[in-house]
Coordinates of C-alpha atoms and ligand atoms in Angstrom, one line a residue:
X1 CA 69.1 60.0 94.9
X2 CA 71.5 61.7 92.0
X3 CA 70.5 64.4 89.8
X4 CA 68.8 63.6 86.6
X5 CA 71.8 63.4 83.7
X6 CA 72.3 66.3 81.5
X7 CA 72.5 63.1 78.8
X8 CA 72.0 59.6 78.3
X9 CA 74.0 57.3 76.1
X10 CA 71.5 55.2 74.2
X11 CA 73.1 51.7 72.9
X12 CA 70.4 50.5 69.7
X13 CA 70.2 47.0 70.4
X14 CA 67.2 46.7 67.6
X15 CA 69.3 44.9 64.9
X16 CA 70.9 42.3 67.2
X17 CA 68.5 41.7 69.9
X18 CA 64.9 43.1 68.0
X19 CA 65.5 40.8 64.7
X20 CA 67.9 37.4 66.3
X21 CA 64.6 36.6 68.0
X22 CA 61.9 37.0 64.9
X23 CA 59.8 34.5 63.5
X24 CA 60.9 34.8 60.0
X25 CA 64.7 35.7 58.6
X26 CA 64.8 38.7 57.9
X27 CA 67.0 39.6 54.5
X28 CA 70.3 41.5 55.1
X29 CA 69.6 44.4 52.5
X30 CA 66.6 44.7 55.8
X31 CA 69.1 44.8 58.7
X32 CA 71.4 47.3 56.9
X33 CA 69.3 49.4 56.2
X34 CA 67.5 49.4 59.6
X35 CA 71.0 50.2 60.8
X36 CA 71.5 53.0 58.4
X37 CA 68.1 54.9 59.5
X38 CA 69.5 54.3 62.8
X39 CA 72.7 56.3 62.2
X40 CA 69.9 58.7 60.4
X41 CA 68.4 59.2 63.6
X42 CA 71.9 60.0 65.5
X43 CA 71.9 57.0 67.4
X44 CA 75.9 56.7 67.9
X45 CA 75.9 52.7 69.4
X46 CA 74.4 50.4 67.2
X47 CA 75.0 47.0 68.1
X48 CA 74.6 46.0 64.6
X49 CA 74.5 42.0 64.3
X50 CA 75.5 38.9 66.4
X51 CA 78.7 36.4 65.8
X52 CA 76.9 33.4 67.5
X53 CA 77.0 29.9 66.1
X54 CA 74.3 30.1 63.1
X55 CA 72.8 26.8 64.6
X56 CA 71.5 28.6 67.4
X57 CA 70.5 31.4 66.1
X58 CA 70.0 31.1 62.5
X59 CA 67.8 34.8 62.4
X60 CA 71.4 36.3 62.5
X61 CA 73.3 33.9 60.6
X62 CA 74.4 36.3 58.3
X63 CA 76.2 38.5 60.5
X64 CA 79.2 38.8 57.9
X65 CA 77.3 40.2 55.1
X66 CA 75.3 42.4 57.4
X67 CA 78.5 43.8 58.9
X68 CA 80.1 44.5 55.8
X69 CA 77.4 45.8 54.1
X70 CA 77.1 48.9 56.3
X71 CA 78.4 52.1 55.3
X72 CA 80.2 53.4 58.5
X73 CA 79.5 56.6 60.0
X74 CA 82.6 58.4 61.3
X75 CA 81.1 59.0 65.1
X76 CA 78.9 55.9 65.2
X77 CA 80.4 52.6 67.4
X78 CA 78.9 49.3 65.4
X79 CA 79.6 47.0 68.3
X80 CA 78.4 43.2 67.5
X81 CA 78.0 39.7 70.4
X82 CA 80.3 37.2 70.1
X83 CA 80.5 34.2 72.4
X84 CA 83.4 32.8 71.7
X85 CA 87.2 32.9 70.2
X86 CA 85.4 31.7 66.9
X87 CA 82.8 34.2 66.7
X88 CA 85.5 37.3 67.9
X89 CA 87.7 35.9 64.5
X90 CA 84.7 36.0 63.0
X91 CA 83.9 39.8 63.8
X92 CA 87.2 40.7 63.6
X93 CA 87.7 39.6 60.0
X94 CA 85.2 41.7 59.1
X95 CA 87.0 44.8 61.1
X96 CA 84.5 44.8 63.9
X97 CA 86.3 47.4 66.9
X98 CA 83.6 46.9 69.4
X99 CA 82.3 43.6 70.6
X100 CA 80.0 42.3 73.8
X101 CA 80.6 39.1 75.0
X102 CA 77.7 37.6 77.3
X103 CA 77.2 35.3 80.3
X104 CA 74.0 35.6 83.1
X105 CA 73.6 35.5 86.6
X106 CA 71.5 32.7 86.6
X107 CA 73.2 28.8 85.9
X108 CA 69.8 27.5 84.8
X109 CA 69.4 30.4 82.3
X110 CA 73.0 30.6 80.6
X111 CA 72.9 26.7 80.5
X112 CA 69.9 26.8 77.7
X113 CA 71.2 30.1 76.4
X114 CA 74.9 28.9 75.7
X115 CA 75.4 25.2 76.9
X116 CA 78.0 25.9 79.5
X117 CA 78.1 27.0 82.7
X118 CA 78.4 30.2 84.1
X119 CA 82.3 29.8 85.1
X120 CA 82.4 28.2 81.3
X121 CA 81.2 30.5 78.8
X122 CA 83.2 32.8 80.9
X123 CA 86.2 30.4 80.3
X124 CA 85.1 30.4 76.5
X125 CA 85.4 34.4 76.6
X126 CA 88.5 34.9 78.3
X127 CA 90.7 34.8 75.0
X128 CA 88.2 37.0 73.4
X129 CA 89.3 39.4 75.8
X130 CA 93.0 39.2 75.9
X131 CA 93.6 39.4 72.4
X132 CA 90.5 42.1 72.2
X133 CA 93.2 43.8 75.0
X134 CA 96.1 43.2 72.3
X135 CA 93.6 44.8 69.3
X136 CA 92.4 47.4 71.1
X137 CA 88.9 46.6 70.4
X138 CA 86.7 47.3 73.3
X139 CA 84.5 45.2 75.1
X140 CA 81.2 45.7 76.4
X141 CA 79.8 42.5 78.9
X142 CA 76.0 41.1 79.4
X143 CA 75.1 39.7 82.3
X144 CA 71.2 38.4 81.7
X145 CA 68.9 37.5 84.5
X146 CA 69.6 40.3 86.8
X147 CA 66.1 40.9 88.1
X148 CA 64.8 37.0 87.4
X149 CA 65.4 33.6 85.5
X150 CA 62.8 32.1 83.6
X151 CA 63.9 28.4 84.9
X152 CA 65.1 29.0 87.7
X153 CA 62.4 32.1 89.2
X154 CA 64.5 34.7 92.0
X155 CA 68.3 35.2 91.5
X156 CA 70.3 36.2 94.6
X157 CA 71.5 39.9 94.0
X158 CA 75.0 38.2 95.7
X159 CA 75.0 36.1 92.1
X160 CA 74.2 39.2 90.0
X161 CA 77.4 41.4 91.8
X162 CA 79.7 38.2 91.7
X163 CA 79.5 37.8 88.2
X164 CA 79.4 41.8 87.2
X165 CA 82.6 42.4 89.5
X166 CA 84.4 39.4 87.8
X167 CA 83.4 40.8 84.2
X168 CA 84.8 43.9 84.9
X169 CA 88.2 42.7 86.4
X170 CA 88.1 40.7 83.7
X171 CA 88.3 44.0 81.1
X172 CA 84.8 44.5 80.1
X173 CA 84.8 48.5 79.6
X174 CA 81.0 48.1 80.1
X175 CA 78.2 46.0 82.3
X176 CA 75.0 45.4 80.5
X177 CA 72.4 44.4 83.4
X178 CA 70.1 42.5 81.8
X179 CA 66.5 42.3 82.6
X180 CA 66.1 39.3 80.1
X181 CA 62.5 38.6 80.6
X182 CA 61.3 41.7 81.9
X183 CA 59.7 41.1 85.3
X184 CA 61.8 44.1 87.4
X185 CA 60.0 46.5 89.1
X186 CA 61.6 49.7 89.8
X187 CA 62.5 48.9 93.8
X188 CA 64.1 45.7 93.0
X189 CA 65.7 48.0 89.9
X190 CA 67.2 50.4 92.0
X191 CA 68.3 47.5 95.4
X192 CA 70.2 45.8 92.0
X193 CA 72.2 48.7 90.8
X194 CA 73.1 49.9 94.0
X195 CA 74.7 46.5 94.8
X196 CA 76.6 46.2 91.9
X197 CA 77.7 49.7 91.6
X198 CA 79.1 49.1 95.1
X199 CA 81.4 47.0 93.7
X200 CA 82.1 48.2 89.9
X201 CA 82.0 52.0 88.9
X202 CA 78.8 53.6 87.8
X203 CA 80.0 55.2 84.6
X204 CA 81.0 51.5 83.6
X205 CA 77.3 50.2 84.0
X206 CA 74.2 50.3 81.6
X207 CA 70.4 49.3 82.1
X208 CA 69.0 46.4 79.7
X209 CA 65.6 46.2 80.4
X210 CA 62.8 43.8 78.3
X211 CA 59.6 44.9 78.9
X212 CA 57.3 42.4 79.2
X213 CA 55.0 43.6 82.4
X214 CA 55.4 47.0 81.0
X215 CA 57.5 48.3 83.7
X216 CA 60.8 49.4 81.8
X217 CA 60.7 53.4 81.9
X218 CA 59.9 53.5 85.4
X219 CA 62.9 50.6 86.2
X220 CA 65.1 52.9 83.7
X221 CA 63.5 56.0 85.6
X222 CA 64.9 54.5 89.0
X223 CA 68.0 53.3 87.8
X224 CA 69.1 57.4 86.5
X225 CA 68.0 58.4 89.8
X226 CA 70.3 55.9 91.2
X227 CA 73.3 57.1 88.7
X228 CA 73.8 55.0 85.6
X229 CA 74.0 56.8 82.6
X230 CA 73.9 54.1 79.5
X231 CA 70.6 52.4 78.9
X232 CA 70.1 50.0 76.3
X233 CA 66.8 50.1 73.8
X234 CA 65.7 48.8 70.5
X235 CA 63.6 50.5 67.8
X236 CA 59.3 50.0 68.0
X237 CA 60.3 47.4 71.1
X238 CA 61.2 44.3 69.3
X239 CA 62.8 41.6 70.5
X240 CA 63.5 39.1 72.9
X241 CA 66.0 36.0 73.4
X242 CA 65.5 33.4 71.6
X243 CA 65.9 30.7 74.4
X244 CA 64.0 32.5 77.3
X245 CA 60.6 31.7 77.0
X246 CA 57.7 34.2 77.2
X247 CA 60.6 36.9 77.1
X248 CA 58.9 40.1 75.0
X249 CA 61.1 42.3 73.4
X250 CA 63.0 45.4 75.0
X251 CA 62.3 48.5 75.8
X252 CA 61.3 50.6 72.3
X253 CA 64.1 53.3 72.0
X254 CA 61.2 55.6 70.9
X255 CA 59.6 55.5 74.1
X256 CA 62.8 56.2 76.4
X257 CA 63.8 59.0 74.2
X258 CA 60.1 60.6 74.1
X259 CA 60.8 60.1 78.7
X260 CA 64.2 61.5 78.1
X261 CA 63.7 64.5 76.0
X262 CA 60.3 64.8 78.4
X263 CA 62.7 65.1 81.7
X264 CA 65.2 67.4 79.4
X265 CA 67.5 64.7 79.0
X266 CA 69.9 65.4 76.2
X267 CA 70.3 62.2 74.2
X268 CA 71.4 63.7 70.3
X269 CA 68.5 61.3 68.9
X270 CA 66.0 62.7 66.6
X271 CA 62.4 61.8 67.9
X272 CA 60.5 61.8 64.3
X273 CA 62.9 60.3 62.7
X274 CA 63.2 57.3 64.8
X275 CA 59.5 56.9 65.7
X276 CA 59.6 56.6 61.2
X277 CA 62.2 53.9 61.4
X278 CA 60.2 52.4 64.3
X279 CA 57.3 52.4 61.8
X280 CA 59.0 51.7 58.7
X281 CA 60.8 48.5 60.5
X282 CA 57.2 47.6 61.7
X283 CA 56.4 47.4 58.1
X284 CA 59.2 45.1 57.0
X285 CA 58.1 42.6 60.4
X286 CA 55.0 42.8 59.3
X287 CA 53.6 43.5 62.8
X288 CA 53.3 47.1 64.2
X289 CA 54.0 47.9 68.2
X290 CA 51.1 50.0 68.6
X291 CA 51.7 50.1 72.1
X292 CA 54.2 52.2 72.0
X293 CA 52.8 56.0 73.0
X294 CA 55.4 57.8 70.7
X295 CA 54.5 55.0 67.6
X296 CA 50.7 56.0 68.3
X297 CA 51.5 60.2 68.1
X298 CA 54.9 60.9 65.5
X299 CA 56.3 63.7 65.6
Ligands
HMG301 P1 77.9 24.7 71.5 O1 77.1 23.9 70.6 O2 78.1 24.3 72.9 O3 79.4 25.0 70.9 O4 77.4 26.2 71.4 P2 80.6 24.2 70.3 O5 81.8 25.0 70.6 O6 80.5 22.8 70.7 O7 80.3 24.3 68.7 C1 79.3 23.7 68.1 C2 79.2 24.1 66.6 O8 78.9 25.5 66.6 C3 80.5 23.9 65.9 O9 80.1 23.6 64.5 C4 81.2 25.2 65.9 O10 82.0 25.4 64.9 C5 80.0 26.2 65.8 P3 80.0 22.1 63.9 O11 81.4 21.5 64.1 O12 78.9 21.5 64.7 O13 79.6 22.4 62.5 N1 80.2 27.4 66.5 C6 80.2 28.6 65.8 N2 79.9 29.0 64.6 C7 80.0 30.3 64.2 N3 80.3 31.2 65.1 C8 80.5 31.0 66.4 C9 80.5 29.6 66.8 N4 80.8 29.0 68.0 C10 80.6 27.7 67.8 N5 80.8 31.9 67.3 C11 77.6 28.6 71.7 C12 78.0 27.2 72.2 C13 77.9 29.6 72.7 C14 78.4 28.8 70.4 C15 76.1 28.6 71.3 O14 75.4 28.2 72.5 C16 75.6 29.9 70.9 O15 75.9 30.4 69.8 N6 74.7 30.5 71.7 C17 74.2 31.9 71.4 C18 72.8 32.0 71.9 C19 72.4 33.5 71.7 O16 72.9 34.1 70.7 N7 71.5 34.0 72.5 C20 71.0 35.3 72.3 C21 72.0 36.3 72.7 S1 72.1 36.6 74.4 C22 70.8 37.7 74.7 O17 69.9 37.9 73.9 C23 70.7 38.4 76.1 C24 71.0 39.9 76.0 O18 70.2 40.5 75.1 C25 70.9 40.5 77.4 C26 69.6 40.2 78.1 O19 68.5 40.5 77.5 O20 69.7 39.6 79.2 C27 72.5 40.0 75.5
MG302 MG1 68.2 41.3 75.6

């Protein structure tokens, strides 16, 4: 077991993964302002929007006018999805410098989620990375499915470290494990990272857990005893992906900071203030997460 972490990294993935998977489209003025409470709250990764084809995701179809429209924080990394050559143009136009390409451990899963293969959409990303090399823009990579596929049920752990050890040869500066539908427990957690991190450095991994049985702190809980240091979240819990059914959203960010700040783990967030944009966001869904112990006591 490692120490406990003097400080996490939190990456916001509210605005991208929270909102692409919403009933209703939610306006832009919405999504930039989310993003600008977020930067309020002293989140300093938020993965602000999604360059995917607008067919498939029409909830973040306006992913130019979102991007632009934020006022940039000097200190605060913006990064955005792409899944292709197109979408990286796309974010690039716009002067995106951080971008997360995504494939998943499981063929049954990327198949609905990006119509390609595993080997594929890797094929389709490839360019993205050279010329992201060539632009010094840095790239984060997903890999979905790590704990279990909604199509396909178990994934072999020897699938999850193949596909992590070939995004990080291939340049990714970061691995987002991805829990996509939430059904990890914290054994299976922990047996998971360890196998990848025997084959890809720890400081190059983060934790992207969906918490749809509820188990997400204690899976992030046994993943920091294990070593990783970057876990993913996403304001009042929302989200989801839009083509893994009965997928609930991620871990809410105002629940891992309450467990951080609880263990004395530093992580430069301000607790009110983002259990308020947790609320305020609530407002603009519609829906509240009331579930959520630090949405139920501010402050
Ligand atoms: P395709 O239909 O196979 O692609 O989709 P295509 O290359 O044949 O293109 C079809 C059409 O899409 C063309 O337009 C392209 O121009 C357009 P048409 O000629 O028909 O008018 N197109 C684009 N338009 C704008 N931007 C682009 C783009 N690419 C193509 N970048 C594709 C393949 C990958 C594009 C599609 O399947 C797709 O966009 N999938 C994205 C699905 C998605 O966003 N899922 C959610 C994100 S992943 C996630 O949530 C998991 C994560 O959170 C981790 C976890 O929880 O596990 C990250
Ligand atoms: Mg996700």
């Amino acid at each position: 077991m490692n120490a406990i972490p003097e400080h996490v990294r939190i990456v916001e993935v509210g605005p991208r993964d929270g909102l692409q998977n919403e009933k209703t489209i939610v306006p832009a003025a919405i999504k930039i302002e989310l993003i600008e409470r977020l930067a309020d709250c002293g989140l300093q990764t938020i993965e602000a929007t999604s360059f995917v084809s607008p067919k498939w995701v029409p909830q973040l179809a306006d992913a130019t006018e979102v991007y632009q429209g934020i006022r940039k924080r000097e200190g605060v990394r913006y990064p955005v999805l792409v899944p292709n050559l197109q979408g990286y143009d796309r974010a690039r136009a716009v002067g995106a410098d951080g971008v997360a390409v995504f494939t998943a451990a499981s063929e049954a899963f990327n198949r609905k989620n990006t119509n390609a293969t595993i080997d594929e959409s890797i094929d389709r990303f490839v360019p993205v990375l050279q010329r992201a090399r060539e632009d010094g823009v840095r790239v984060r990579g997903y890999l979905s499915t790590v704990l279990g596929c909604p199509f396909q049920g178990d994934v072999p752990l020897s699938d999850v470290v193949r596909v992590s050890k070939r995004l990080h040869e291939l340049g990714c500066a970061e691995i987002s494990l991805g829990d996509t539908i939430g059904v990890g427990t914290p054994d299976k957690a922990r047996a998971m990272l360890r196998a990848v991190a025997a084959e890809v450095p720890m400081d190059a991994l983060a934790v992207h857990f969906h918490n749809t049985y509820g188990h997400a702190l204690e899976n992030i809980t046994a993943c920091l005893e294990e070593g990783v240091r970057i876990v993913d979240s996403s304001v009042s819990g929302a989200g989801g992906c839009p083509y893994a059914p009965g997928a609930t959203g991620n871990v809410a960010s105002e629940d891992v900071v309450y467990m951080l700040h609880g263990m004395g783990i530093e992580t430069g967030v301000d607790l009110p203030r983002l259990v308020e944009t947790g609320l305020w966001l609530g407002r603009q869904l519609g829906h509240r997460n009331v579930t959520s112990p630090a949405l139920a006591h501010p402050g």
